[in-house]
């Protein structure tokens, strides 16, 4: 072979090899780009942790399913892990992720034909299923278990499920999710009511909640929220003082029963503004009565758990009694067992601090909770307000009478004053006097009334 031919062959081989290498690189690059595009697409449509559809993709797939089956009936489910933050706090982010993965696995296990599911929030999962496949009992059972976080760790979780039965398929899927989530709000922390179906009452409750919250400021400044007083008496029926109860003269609805607005304010934390107003009005009234020569009357005001969380209760109350020149012992502070149970150590310090300032602390609704005796042991209150409700509702009245007698005897031995509230009949009044109770409150004596009416009863007007 000539030298020229050899050179040409060598160049051809090099060109062929170069072309082959270039072609391979192009194919590899194209494959990598395709993989990258696929990964990017997957990441934009799926939740990174669980692999389920993310919120945007769930809504899109749910819409496709609804549109493709106009004659089929569906339910949209939203799940929520109660107090999920606590799992992260106790077991760290890794423990929380394991819990979420197990919920995602459970969703896949219960998958049925024509079902779409996804993770739509931090601890929230959604599923769109046929109405025929919706089994409330099965859902209740599936949420009633303990999740294993690892080989040796179990964590009891409370899962609530809100259900929206799709009646109007033209609604945006986001709206359907919102309605299912509204239903969850009705469960609260109730372990016995884990599945709730959305209905108009749920929506109306949500609208009412927003209405109450939105109109509170105007009501506070406009005088629509006011104190009513329910007299407290001794054995002879002499008025010793009163409990101050909040009332709202709503501009559109008229007088609202406390049950219609107090729970909303408690839930939102706005109860602190109402309580602060009632504390000040109580101190102002006591100051006025004192100038009229009635420095023997007392007023009991409510202190909620939220007050301790968001207000320096001790500082505020001391400021008020000083401003109006009131003896702190005439302002009695009612604290419920529930408020005390939120953080016993902190409440103990709060109560001792208030007592050190001269305030009288009452344990309200004593007997309504399951840990009453434990609370009494832990927290040295000055007065027990005994709730008569358990006596009225008891199926064995003699048994309830024995318990009531024991509570009255216990308060006397502990040198704690006792007042029984909810007294409605002469028979109850006579029975309580025989048991040794010295102070009473209830409809038998008087219903809650405007301040002016109470002052007439006391000869102050």
GROMACS .gro file of C-alpha atoms in nm:
model
  461
    1UNK     CA    1   0.000   0.000   0.000
    2UNK     CA    2   0.132   0.342  -0.095
    3UNK     CA    3   0.209   0.599   0.167
    4UNK     CA    4  -0.073   0.820   0.035
    5UNK     CA    5  -0.327   0.539   0.058
    6UNK     CA    6  -0.215   0.463   0.415
    7UNK     CA    7  -0.261   0.824   0.518
    8UNK     CA    8  -0.610   0.840   0.362
    9UNK     CA    9  -0.716   0.521   0.541
   10UNK     CA   10  -0.588   0.649   0.872
   11UNK     CA   11  -0.774   0.978   0.829
   12UNK     CA   12  -1.092   0.792   0.742
   13UNK     CA   13  -1.066   0.578   1.052
   14UNK     CA   14  -1.013   0.886   1.264
   15UNK     CA   15  -1.315   1.055   1.107
   16UNK     CA   16  -1.525   0.742   1.165
   17UNK     CA   17  -1.417   0.710   1.526
   18UNK     CA   18  -1.469   1.082   1.584
   19UNK     CA   19  -1.818   1.064   1.432
   20UNK     CA   20  -1.900   0.759   1.644
   21UNK     CA   21  -1.779   0.928   1.963
   22UNK     CA   22  -1.967   1.246   1.877
   23UNK     CA   23  -2.282   1.048   1.802
   24UNK     CA   24  -2.250   0.861   2.132
   25UNK     CA   25  -2.200   1.186   2.321
   26UNK     CA   26  -2.507   1.335   2.153
   27UNK     CA   27  -2.713   1.030   2.245
   28UNK     CA   28  -2.588   1.036   2.606
   29UNK     CA   29  -2.655   1.409   2.632
   30UNK     CA   30  -3.001   1.364   2.482
   31UNK     CA   31  -3.075   1.082   2.726
   32UNK     CA   32  -2.953   1.292   3.019
   33UNK     CA   33  -3.165   1.583   2.906
   34UNK     CA   34  -3.467   1.357   2.871
   35UNK     CA   35  -3.401   1.218   3.218
   36UNK     CA   36  -3.359   1.569   3.351
   37UNK     CA   37  -3.682   1.681   3.185
   38UNK     CA   38  -3.863   1.377   3.322
   39UNK     CA   39  -3.727   1.437   3.673
   40UNK     CA   40  -3.816   1.804   3.651
   41UNK     CA   41  -4.167   1.720   3.533
   42UNK     CA   42  -4.208   1.458   3.808
   43UNK     CA   43  -4.082   1.701   4.072
   44UNK     CA   44  -4.329   1.965   3.958
   45UNK     CA   45  -4.625   1.728   3.985
   46UNK     CA   46  -4.539   1.501   4.278
   47UNK     CA   47  -4.461   1.544   4.646
   48UNK     CA   48  -4.090   1.485   4.703
   49UNK     CA   49  -4.130   1.292   5.030
   50UNK     CA   50  -4.425   1.062   4.962
   51UNK     CA   51  -4.429   1.041   4.583
   52UNK     CA   52  -4.800   1.128   4.580
   53UNK     CA   53  -4.945   1.399   4.359
   54UNK     CA   54  -4.882   1.747   4.493
   55UNK     CA   55  -5.171   1.989   4.547
   56UNK     CA   56  -5.162   2.137   4.196
   57UNK     CA   57  -5.149   1.799   4.022
   58UNK     CA   58  -5.411   1.645   4.253
   59UNK     CA   59  -5.653   1.923   4.160
   60UNK     CA   60  -5.579   1.874   3.789
   61UNK     CA   61  -5.623   1.494   3.801
   62UNK     CA   62  -5.937   1.523   4.015
   63UNK     CA   63  -6.084   1.765   3.764
   64UNK     CA   64  -6.004   1.524   3.480
   65UNK     CA   65  -6.176   1.240   3.665
   66UNK     CA   66  -6.487   1.444   3.741
   67UNK     CA   67  -6.518   1.571   3.384
   68UNK     CA   68  -6.463   1.226   3.235
   69UNK     CA   69  -6.740   1.068   3.446
   70UNK     CA   70  -7.035   1.311   3.452
   71UNK     CA   71  -7.280   1.044   3.572
   72UNK     CA   72  -7.063   0.909   3.855
   73UNK     CA   73  -7.098   1.036   4.214
   74UNK     CA   74  -6.784   1.120   4.412
   75UNK     CA   75  -6.662   1.213   4.758
   76UNK     CA   76  -6.360   1.428   4.828
   77UNK     CA   77  -6.176   1.340   5.150
   78UNK     CA   78  -5.921   1.549   5.339
   79UNK     CA   79  -5.723   1.401   5.629
   80UNK     CA   80  -5.555   1.595   5.907
   81UNK     CA   81  -5.321   1.466   6.179
   82UNK     CA   82  -5.422   1.625   6.507
   83UNK     CA   83  -5.129   1.801   6.678
   84UNK     CA   84  -4.882   1.684   6.412
   85UNK     CA   85  -4.632   1.946   6.527
   86UNK     CA   86  -4.593   1.748   6.849
   87UNK     CA   87  -4.461   1.449   6.655
   88UNK     CA   88  -4.187   1.666   6.505
   89UNK     CA   89  -4.111   1.819   6.845
   90UNK     CA   90  -4.082   1.480   7.018
   91UNK     CA   91  -3.923   1.267   6.745
   92UNK     CA   92  -3.767   1.526   6.517
   93UNK     CA   93  -3.820   1.585   6.147
   94UNK     CA   94  -3.722   1.228   6.068
   95UNK     CA   95  -3.997   1.090   6.291
   96UNK     CA   96  -4.252   1.321   6.132
   97UNK     CA   97  -4.146   1.212   5.784
   98UNK     CA   98  -4.184   0.846   5.880
   99UNK     CA   99  -4.535   0.913   6.000
  100UNK     CA  100  -4.626   1.089   5.675
  101UNK     CA  101  -4.481   0.802   5.471
  102UNK     CA  102  -4.695   0.552   5.661
  103UNK     CA  103  -5.008   0.756   5.596
  104UNK     CA  104  -4.915   0.772   5.226
  105UNK     CA  105  -4.864   0.395   5.226
  106UNK     CA  106  -5.206   0.347   5.387
  107UNK     CA  107  -5.362   0.561   5.114
  108UNK     CA  108  -5.206   0.342   4.846
  109UNK     CA  109  -5.329   0.032   5.027
  110UNK     CA  110  -5.689   0.156   5.022
  111UNK     CA  111  -5.668   0.264   4.660
  112UNK     CA  112  -5.971   0.173   4.450
  113UNK     CA  113  -6.038   0.199   4.079
  114UNK     CA  114  -6.099   0.554   3.967
  115UNK     CA  115  -5.943   0.707   4.279
  116UNK     CA  116  -5.707   1.006   4.282
  117UNK     CA  117  -5.502   1.089   4.590
  118UNK     CA  118  -5.226   1.328   4.688
  119UNK     CA  119  -5.052   1.525   4.961
  120UNK     CA  120  -5.192   1.877   4.966
  121UNK     CA  121  -5.030   2.022   5.279
  122UNK     CA  122  -4.772   1.957   5.549
  123UNK     CA  123  -4.980   1.684   5.719
  124UNK     CA  124  -5.284   1.689   5.491
  125UNK     CA  125  -5.376   1.427   5.233
  126UNK     CA  126  -5.660   1.430   4.981
  127UNK     CA  127  -5.848   1.160   4.797
  128UNK     CA  128  -6.126   1.171   4.540
  129UNK     CA  129  -6.322   0.844   4.543
  130UNK     CA  130  -6.650   0.717   4.409
  131UNK     CA  131  -6.936   0.764   4.654
  132UNK     CA  132  -7.011   0.391   4.633
  133UNK     CA  133  -6.660   0.323   4.767
  134UNK     CA  134  -6.702   0.558   5.064
  135UNK     CA  135  -6.726   0.352   5.382
  136UNK     CA  136  -6.748   0.564   5.696
  137UNK     CA  137  -6.703   0.272   5.935
  138UNK     CA  138  -6.394   0.158   5.748
  139UNK     CA  139  -6.249   0.508   5.763
  140UNK     CA  140  -6.321   0.535   6.135
  141UNK     CA  141  -6.149   0.202   6.193
  142UNK     CA  142  -5.851   0.289   5.974
  143UNK     CA  143  -5.781   0.605   6.176
  144UNK     CA  144  -5.801   0.424   6.510
  145UNK     CA  145  -5.457   0.277   6.540
  146UNK     CA  146  -5.104   0.339   6.664
  147UNK     CA  147  -4.836   0.421   6.409
  148UNK     CA  148  -4.496   0.254   6.440
  149UNK     CA  149  -4.226   0.513   6.371
  150UNK     CA  150  -3.947   0.256   6.389
  151UNK     CA  151  -3.886  -0.090   6.529
  152UNK     CA  152  -3.925   0.015   6.893
  153UNK     CA  153  -4.124   0.338   6.880
  154UNK     CA  154  -4.500   0.370   6.862
  155UNK     CA  155  -4.681   0.701   6.855
  156UNK     CA  156  -5.058   0.730   6.908
  157UNK     CA  157  -5.201   0.964   6.648
  158UNK     CA  158  -5.546   1.108   6.601
  159UNK     CA  159  -5.640   1.143   6.237
  160UNK     CA  160  -5.950   1.341   6.142
  161UNK     CA  161  -6.113   1.310   5.800
  162UNK     CA  162  -6.339   1.569   5.645
  163UNK     CA  163  -6.568   1.457   5.364
  164UNK     CA  164  -6.733   1.666   5.095
  165UNK     CA  165  -6.994   1.477   4.893
  166UNK     CA  166  -6.956   1.632   4.549
  167UNK     CA  167  -7.295   1.771   4.459
  168UNK     CA  168  -7.182   2.046   4.224
  169UNK     CA  169  -6.907   1.921   3.991
  170UNK     CA  170  -6.862   2.267   3.845
  171UNK     CA  171  -6.703   2.388   4.169
  172UNK     CA  172  -6.323   2.429   4.159
  173UNK     CA  173  -6.150   2.134   4.323
  174UNK     CA  174  -5.981   2.382   4.559
  175UNK     CA  175  -6.326   2.483   4.685
  176UNK     CA  176  -6.415   2.117   4.739
  177UNK     CA  177  -6.096   2.076   4.943
  178UNK     CA  178  -6.186   2.380   5.151
  179UNK     CA  179  -6.532   2.242   5.224
  180UNK     CA  180  -6.396   1.903   5.329
  181UNK     CA  181  -6.147   2.084   5.551
  182UNK     CA  182  -6.429   2.289   5.707
  183UNK     CA  183  -6.586   1.962   5.817
  184UNK     CA  184  -6.268   1.873   6.008
  185UNK     CA  185  -6.309   2.184   6.221
  186UNK     CA  186  -6.624   2.029   6.364
  187UNK     CA  187  -6.422   1.737   6.502
  188UNK     CA  188  -6.199   1.951   6.724
  189UNK     CA  189  -5.982   1.716   6.929
  190UNK     CA  190  -6.266   1.466   6.975
  191UNK     CA  191  -6.121   1.117   6.950
  192UNK     CA  192  -6.471   0.969   6.913
  193UNK     CA  193  -6.563   1.176   6.609
  194UNK     CA  194  -6.289   1.123   6.356
  195UNK     CA  195  -6.491   1.144   6.032
  196UNK     CA  196  -6.727   1.430   5.959
  197UNK     CA  197  -6.924   1.508   5.645
  198UNK     CA  198  -6.959   1.865   5.524
  199UNK     CA  199  -7.307   2.012   5.524
  200UNK     CA  200  -7.450   2.362   5.514
  201UNK     CA  201  -7.437   2.391   5.892
  202UNK     CA  202  -7.059   2.354   5.876
  203UNK     CA  203  -7.037   2.636   5.624
  204UNK     CA  204  -7.279   2.851   5.822
  205UNK     CA  205  -7.071   2.796   6.135
  206UNK     CA  206  -6.758   2.909   5.950
  207UNK     CA  207  -6.937   3.219   5.818
  208UNK     CA  208  -7.067   3.294   6.168
  209UNK     CA  209  -6.718   3.255   6.314
  210UNK     CA  210  -6.576   3.509   6.070
  211UNK     CA  211  -6.869   3.740   6.136
  212UNK     CA  212  -6.812   3.731   6.513
  213UNK     CA  213  -6.440   3.789   6.480
  214UNK     CA  214  -6.488   4.069   6.228
  215UNK     CA  215  -6.743   4.260   6.437
  216UNK     CA  216  -6.576   4.223   6.776
  217UNK     CA  217  -6.376   4.546   6.774
  218UNK     CA  218  -6.678   4.760   6.690
  219UNK     CA  219  -6.881   4.579   6.956
  220UNK     CA  220  -6.615   4.639   7.222
  221UNK     CA  221  -6.586   5.008   7.147
  222UNK     CA  222  -6.958   5.060   7.085
  223UNK     CA  223  -7.076   4.921   7.418
  224UNK     CA  224  -7.248   4.621   7.261
  225UNK     CA  225  -7.055   4.382   7.487
  226UNK     CA  226  -7.163   4.434   7.845
  227UNK     CA  227  -7.161   4.274   8.190
  228UNK     CA  228  -7.462   4.098   8.339
  229UNK     CA  229  -7.462   4.001   8.706
  230UNK     CA  230  -7.599   3.686   8.870
  231UNK     CA  231  -7.642   3.727   9.247
  232UNK     CA  232  -7.465   3.504   9.498
  233UNK     CA  233  -7.641   3.461   9.832
  234UNK     CA  234  -7.599   3.309  10.177
  235UNK     CA  235  -7.834   3.074  10.366
  236UNK     CA  236  -8.068   3.359  10.454
  237UNK     CA  237  -8.086   3.478  10.094
  238UNK     CA  238  -7.875   3.788  10.164
  239UNK     CA  239  -7.683   3.903   9.858
  240UNK     CA  240  -7.307   3.866   9.907
  241UNK     CA  241  -7.205   3.968   9.559
  242UNK     CA  242  -7.240   3.841   9.205
  243UNK     CA  243  -7.072   3.661   8.921
  244UNK     CA  244  -7.005   3.887   8.623
  245UNK     CA  245  -7.116   3.724   8.297
  246UNK     CA  246  -7.055   3.867   7.951
  247UNK     CA  247  -7.345   3.943   7.717
  248UNK     CA  248  -7.345   4.071   7.358
  249UNK     CA  249  -7.627   4.288   7.225
  250UNK     CA  250  -7.552   4.222   6.858
  251UNK     CA  251  -7.657   4.497   6.620
  252UNK     CA  252  -7.811   4.250   6.372
  253UNK     CA  253  -7.902   3.949   6.586
  254UNK     CA  254  -8.004   4.109   6.915
  255UNK     CA  255  -7.892   3.950   7.243
  256UNK     CA  256  -7.667   3.651   7.180
  257UNK     CA  257  -7.644   3.364   7.426
  258UNK     CA  258  -7.280   3.313   7.536
  259UNK     CA  259  -7.276   2.974   7.363
  260UNK     CA  260  -7.296   3.153   7.026
  261UNK     CA  261  -6.988   3.371   7.066
  262UNK     CA  262  -6.771   3.272   7.365
  263UNK     CA  263  -6.643   2.946   7.206
  264UNK     CA  264  -6.549   3.141   6.891
  265UNK     CA  265  -6.359   3.398   7.096
  266UNK     CA  266  -6.192   3.126   7.302
  267UNK     CA  267  -6.081   2.943   6.988
  268UNK     CA  268  -5.946   3.258   6.822
  269UNK     CA  269  -5.778   3.395   7.136
  270UNK     CA  270  -5.987   3.713   7.120
  271UNK     CA  271  -6.149   3.622   7.450
  272UNK     CA  272  -5.859   3.809   7.613
  273UNK     CA  273  -5.997   4.142   7.487
  274UNK     CA  274  -6.344   4.067   7.624
  275UNK     CA  275  -6.206   3.947   7.958
  276UNK     CA  276  -5.993   4.259   7.994
  277UNK     CA  277  -6.299   4.478   7.939
  278UNK     CA  278  -6.501   4.279   8.196
  279UNK     CA  279  -6.219   4.303   8.454
  280UNK     CA  280  -6.210   4.680   8.418
  281UNK     CA  281  -6.586   4.714   8.440
  282UNK     CA  282  -6.590   4.497   8.752
  283UNK     CA  283  -6.328   4.714   8.922
  284UNK     CA  284  -6.512   5.032   8.823
  285UNK     CA  285  -6.839   4.896   8.970
  286UNK     CA  286  -6.672   4.787   9.293
  287UNK     CA  287  -6.515   5.133   9.324
  288UNK     CA  288  -6.852   5.305   9.278
  289UNK     CA  289  -7.028   5.074   9.526
  290UNK     CA  290  -6.753   5.134   9.778
  291UNK     CA  291  -6.816   5.508   9.761
  292UNK     CA  292  -7.185   5.432   9.820
  293UNK     CA  293  -7.099   5.249  10.139
  294UNK     CA  294  -7.123   4.892  10.006
  295UNK     CA  295  -6.768   4.770  10.044
  296UNK     CA  296  -6.902   4.427  10.146
  297UNK     CA  297  -7.010   4.322   9.795
  298UNK     CA  298  -6.782   4.103   9.582
  299UNK     CA  299  -6.765   4.032   9.210
  300UNK     CA  300  -6.637   3.713   9.049
  301UNK     CA  301  -6.479   3.745   8.705
  302UNK     CA  302  -6.360   3.477   8.466
  303UNK     CA  303  -5.995   3.414   8.379
  304UNK     CA  304  -5.948   3.194   8.072
  305UNK     CA  305  -5.650   2.981   7.976
  306UNK     CA  306  -5.582   3.221   7.687
  307UNK     CA  307  -5.553   3.510   7.933
  308UNK     CA  308  -5.257   3.344   8.099
  309UNK     CA  309  -5.097   3.279   7.761
  310UNK     CA  310  -5.133   3.627   7.611
  311UNK     CA  311  -5.168   3.861   7.909
  312UNK     CA  312  -4.971   3.941   8.222
  313UNK     CA  313  -5.280   3.873   8.433
  314UNK     CA  314  -5.124   3.965   8.766
  315UNK     CA  315  -4.984   4.296   8.644
  316UNK     CA  316  -5.308   4.394   8.470
  317UNK     CA  317  -5.535   4.314   8.766
  318UNK     CA  318  -5.310   4.489   9.016
  319UNK     CA  319  -5.313   4.795   8.791
  320UNK     CA  320  -5.694   4.795   8.775
  321UNK     CA  321  -5.762   4.758   9.148
  322UNK     CA  322  -5.512   5.035   9.220
  323UNK     CA  323  -5.669   5.265   8.960
  324UNK     CA  324  -6.020   5.226   9.107
  325UNK     CA  325  -5.912   5.202   9.472
  326UNK     CA  326  -6.058   4.854   9.521
  327UNK     CA  327  -5.958   4.599   9.783
  328UNK     CA  328  -5.826   4.301   9.578
  329UNK     CA  329  -6.012   4.053   9.800
  330UNK     CA  330  -6.342   4.189   9.664
  331UNK     CA  331  -6.246   4.084   9.309
  332UNK     CA  332  -6.274   3.706   9.291
  333UNK     CA  333  -6.100   3.531   9.007
  334UNK     CA  334  -6.273   3.225   8.861
  335UNK     CA  335  -6.040   2.983   8.688
  336UNK     CA  336  -6.174   2.665   8.532
  337UNK     CA  337  -6.016   2.326   8.581
  338UNK     CA  338  -5.948   2.317   8.208
  339UNK     CA  339  -5.743   2.636   8.230
  340UNK     CA  340  -5.551   2.494   8.523
  341UNK     CA  341  -5.474   2.172   8.339
  342UNK     CA  342  -5.303   2.342   8.045
  343UNK     CA  343  -4.978   2.389   8.239
  344UNK     CA  344  -5.010   2.306   8.607
  345UNK     CA  345  -4.665   2.432   8.711
  346UNK     CA  346  -4.717   2.771   8.545
  347UNK     CA  347  -5.072   2.802   8.675
  348UNK     CA  348  -4.952   2.725   9.027
  349UNK     CA  349  -4.707   3.016   9.008
  350UNK     CA  350  -4.975   3.242   8.860
  351UNK     CA  351  -5.226   3.161   9.132
  352UNK     CA  352  -4.979   3.200   9.417
  353UNK     CA  353  -4.875   3.535   9.271
  354UNK     CA  354  -5.238   3.653   9.253
  355UNK     CA  355  -5.306   3.537   9.608
  356UNK     CA  356  -4.997   3.719   9.727
  357UNK     CA  357  -5.152   4.040   9.588
  358UNK     CA  358  -5.468   3.977   9.793
  359UNK     CA  359  -5.699   3.834   9.524
  360UNK     CA  360  -5.935   3.546   9.602
  361UNK     CA  361  -5.901   3.257   9.357
  362UNK     CA  362  -6.197   3.030   9.283
  363UNK     CA  363  -6.190   2.696   9.106
  364UNK     CA  364  -6.489   2.714   8.874
  365UNK     CA  365  -6.709   2.417   8.776
  366UNK     CA  366  -6.549   2.188   9.032
  367UNK     CA  367  -6.655   1.831   8.962
  368UNK     CA  368  -6.702   1.878   8.587
  369UNK     CA  369  -6.360   1.735   8.498
  370UNK     CA  370  -6.205   1.398   8.572
  371UNK     CA  371  -5.903   1.525   8.765
  372UNK     CA  372  -6.075   1.752   9.015
  373UNK     CA  373  -5.916   1.602   9.325
  374UNK     CA  374  -5.573   1.607   9.168
  375UNK     CA  375  -5.619   1.975   9.080
  376UNK     CA  376  -5.729   2.045   9.436
  377UNK     CA  377  -5.418   1.877   9.569
  378UNK     CA  378  -5.185   2.064   9.333
  379UNK     CA  379  -5.335   2.415   9.338
  380UNK     CA  380  -5.430   2.588   9.665
  381UNK     CA  381  -5.745   2.776   9.563
  382UNK     CA  382  -5.952   2.981   9.810
  383UNK     CA  383  -6.303   2.889   9.690
  384UNK     CA  384  -6.462   2.588   9.522
  385UNK     CA  385  -6.754   2.653   9.288
  386UNK     CA  386  -6.939   2.322   9.285
  387UNK     CA  387  -7.120   2.241   8.963
  388UNK     CA  388  -7.472   2.106   9.023
  389UNK     CA  389  -7.493   1.972   8.667
  390UNK     CA  390  -7.352   1.633   8.759
  391UNK     CA  391  -7.624   1.595   9.023
  392UNK     CA  392  -7.904   1.679   8.777
  393UNK     CA  393  -7.770   1.439   8.515
  394UNK     CA  394  -7.682   1.151   8.748
  395UNK     CA  395  -7.877   0.831   8.690
  396UNK     CA  396  -7.824   0.729   9.053
  397UNK     CA  397  -7.924   1.038   9.254
  398UNK     CA  398  -7.840   0.888   9.592
  399UNK     CA  399  -7.488   0.810   9.474
  400UNK     CA  400  -7.456   1.167   9.340
  401UNK     CA  401  -7.584   1.309   9.673
  402UNK     CA  402  -7.314   1.119   9.860
  403UNK     CA  403  -7.048   1.259   9.629
  404UNK     CA  404  -7.183   1.613   9.667
  405UNK     CA  405  -7.186   1.578  10.046
  406UNK     CA  406  -6.829   1.453  10.038
  407UNK     CA  407  -6.712   1.752   9.832
  408UNK     CA  408  -6.876   1.998  10.074
  409UNK     CA  409  -6.722   1.816  10.372
  410UNK     CA  410  -6.384   1.810  10.198
  411UNK     CA  411  -6.388   2.184  10.135
  412UNK     CA  412  -6.470   2.251  10.502
  413UNK     CA  413  -6.185   2.026  10.625
  414UNK     CA  414  -5.945   2.200  10.387
  415UNK     CA  415  -6.066   2.540  10.512
  416UNK     CA  416  -6.182   2.629  10.160
  417UNK     CA  417  -6.508   2.816  10.107
  418UNK     CA  418  -6.763   2.643   9.883
  419UNK     CA  419  -7.036   2.793   9.669
  420UNK     CA  420  -7.281   2.576   9.477
  421UNK     CA  421  -7.391   2.707   9.140
  422UNK     CA  422  -7.681   2.594   8.927
  423UNK     CA  423  -7.935   2.584   9.214
  424UNK     CA  424  -8.277   2.584   9.049
  425UNK     CA  425  -8.529   2.463   9.305
  426UNK     CA  426  -8.624   2.510   9.670
  427UNK     CA  427  -8.565   2.138   9.722
  428UNK     CA  428  -8.206   2.170   9.605
  429UNK     CA  429  -8.151   2.478   9.821
  430UNK     CA  430  -8.279   2.303  10.135
  431UNK     CA  431  -8.076   1.991  10.061
  432UNK     CA  432  -7.756   2.193  10.016
  433UNK     CA  433  -7.814   2.385  10.342
  434UNK     CA  434  -7.852   2.053  10.524
  435UNK     CA  435  -7.524   1.939  10.371
  436UNK     CA  436  -7.346   2.241  10.515
  437UNK     CA  437  -7.310   2.460  10.207
  438UNK     CA  438  -7.307   2.833  10.295
  439UNK     CA  439  -7.315   3.014   9.957
  440UNK     CA  440  -7.539   2.965   9.656
  441UNK     CA  441  -7.599   3.083   9.302
  442UNK     CA  442  -7.861   2.986   9.046
  443UNK     CA  443  -8.193   3.054   8.878
  444UNK     CA  444  -8.383   2.978   9.199
  445UNK     CA  445  -8.252   3.308   9.338
  446UNK     CA  446  -8.213   3.512   9.019
  447UNK     CA  447  -8.114   3.488   8.656
  448UNK     CA  448  -7.826   3.699   8.523
  449UNK     CA  449  -7.945   4.059   8.502
  450UNK     CA  450  -7.833   4.405   8.389
  451UNK     CA  451  -7.611   4.591   8.635
  452UNK     CA  452  -7.885   4.847   8.707
  453UNK     CA  453  -8.127   4.573   8.818
  454UNK     CA  454  -7.866   4.420   9.048
  455UNK     CA  455  -7.800   4.759   9.204
  456UNK     CA  456  -8.172   4.802   9.275
  457UNK     CA  457  -8.175   4.464   9.453
  458UNK     CA  458  -7.883   4.578   9.666
  459UNK     CA  459  -8.033   4.918   9.745
  460UNK     CA  460  -7.770   5.102   9.545
  461UNK     CA  461  -8.005   5.286   9.308
   0.00000   0.00000   0.00000
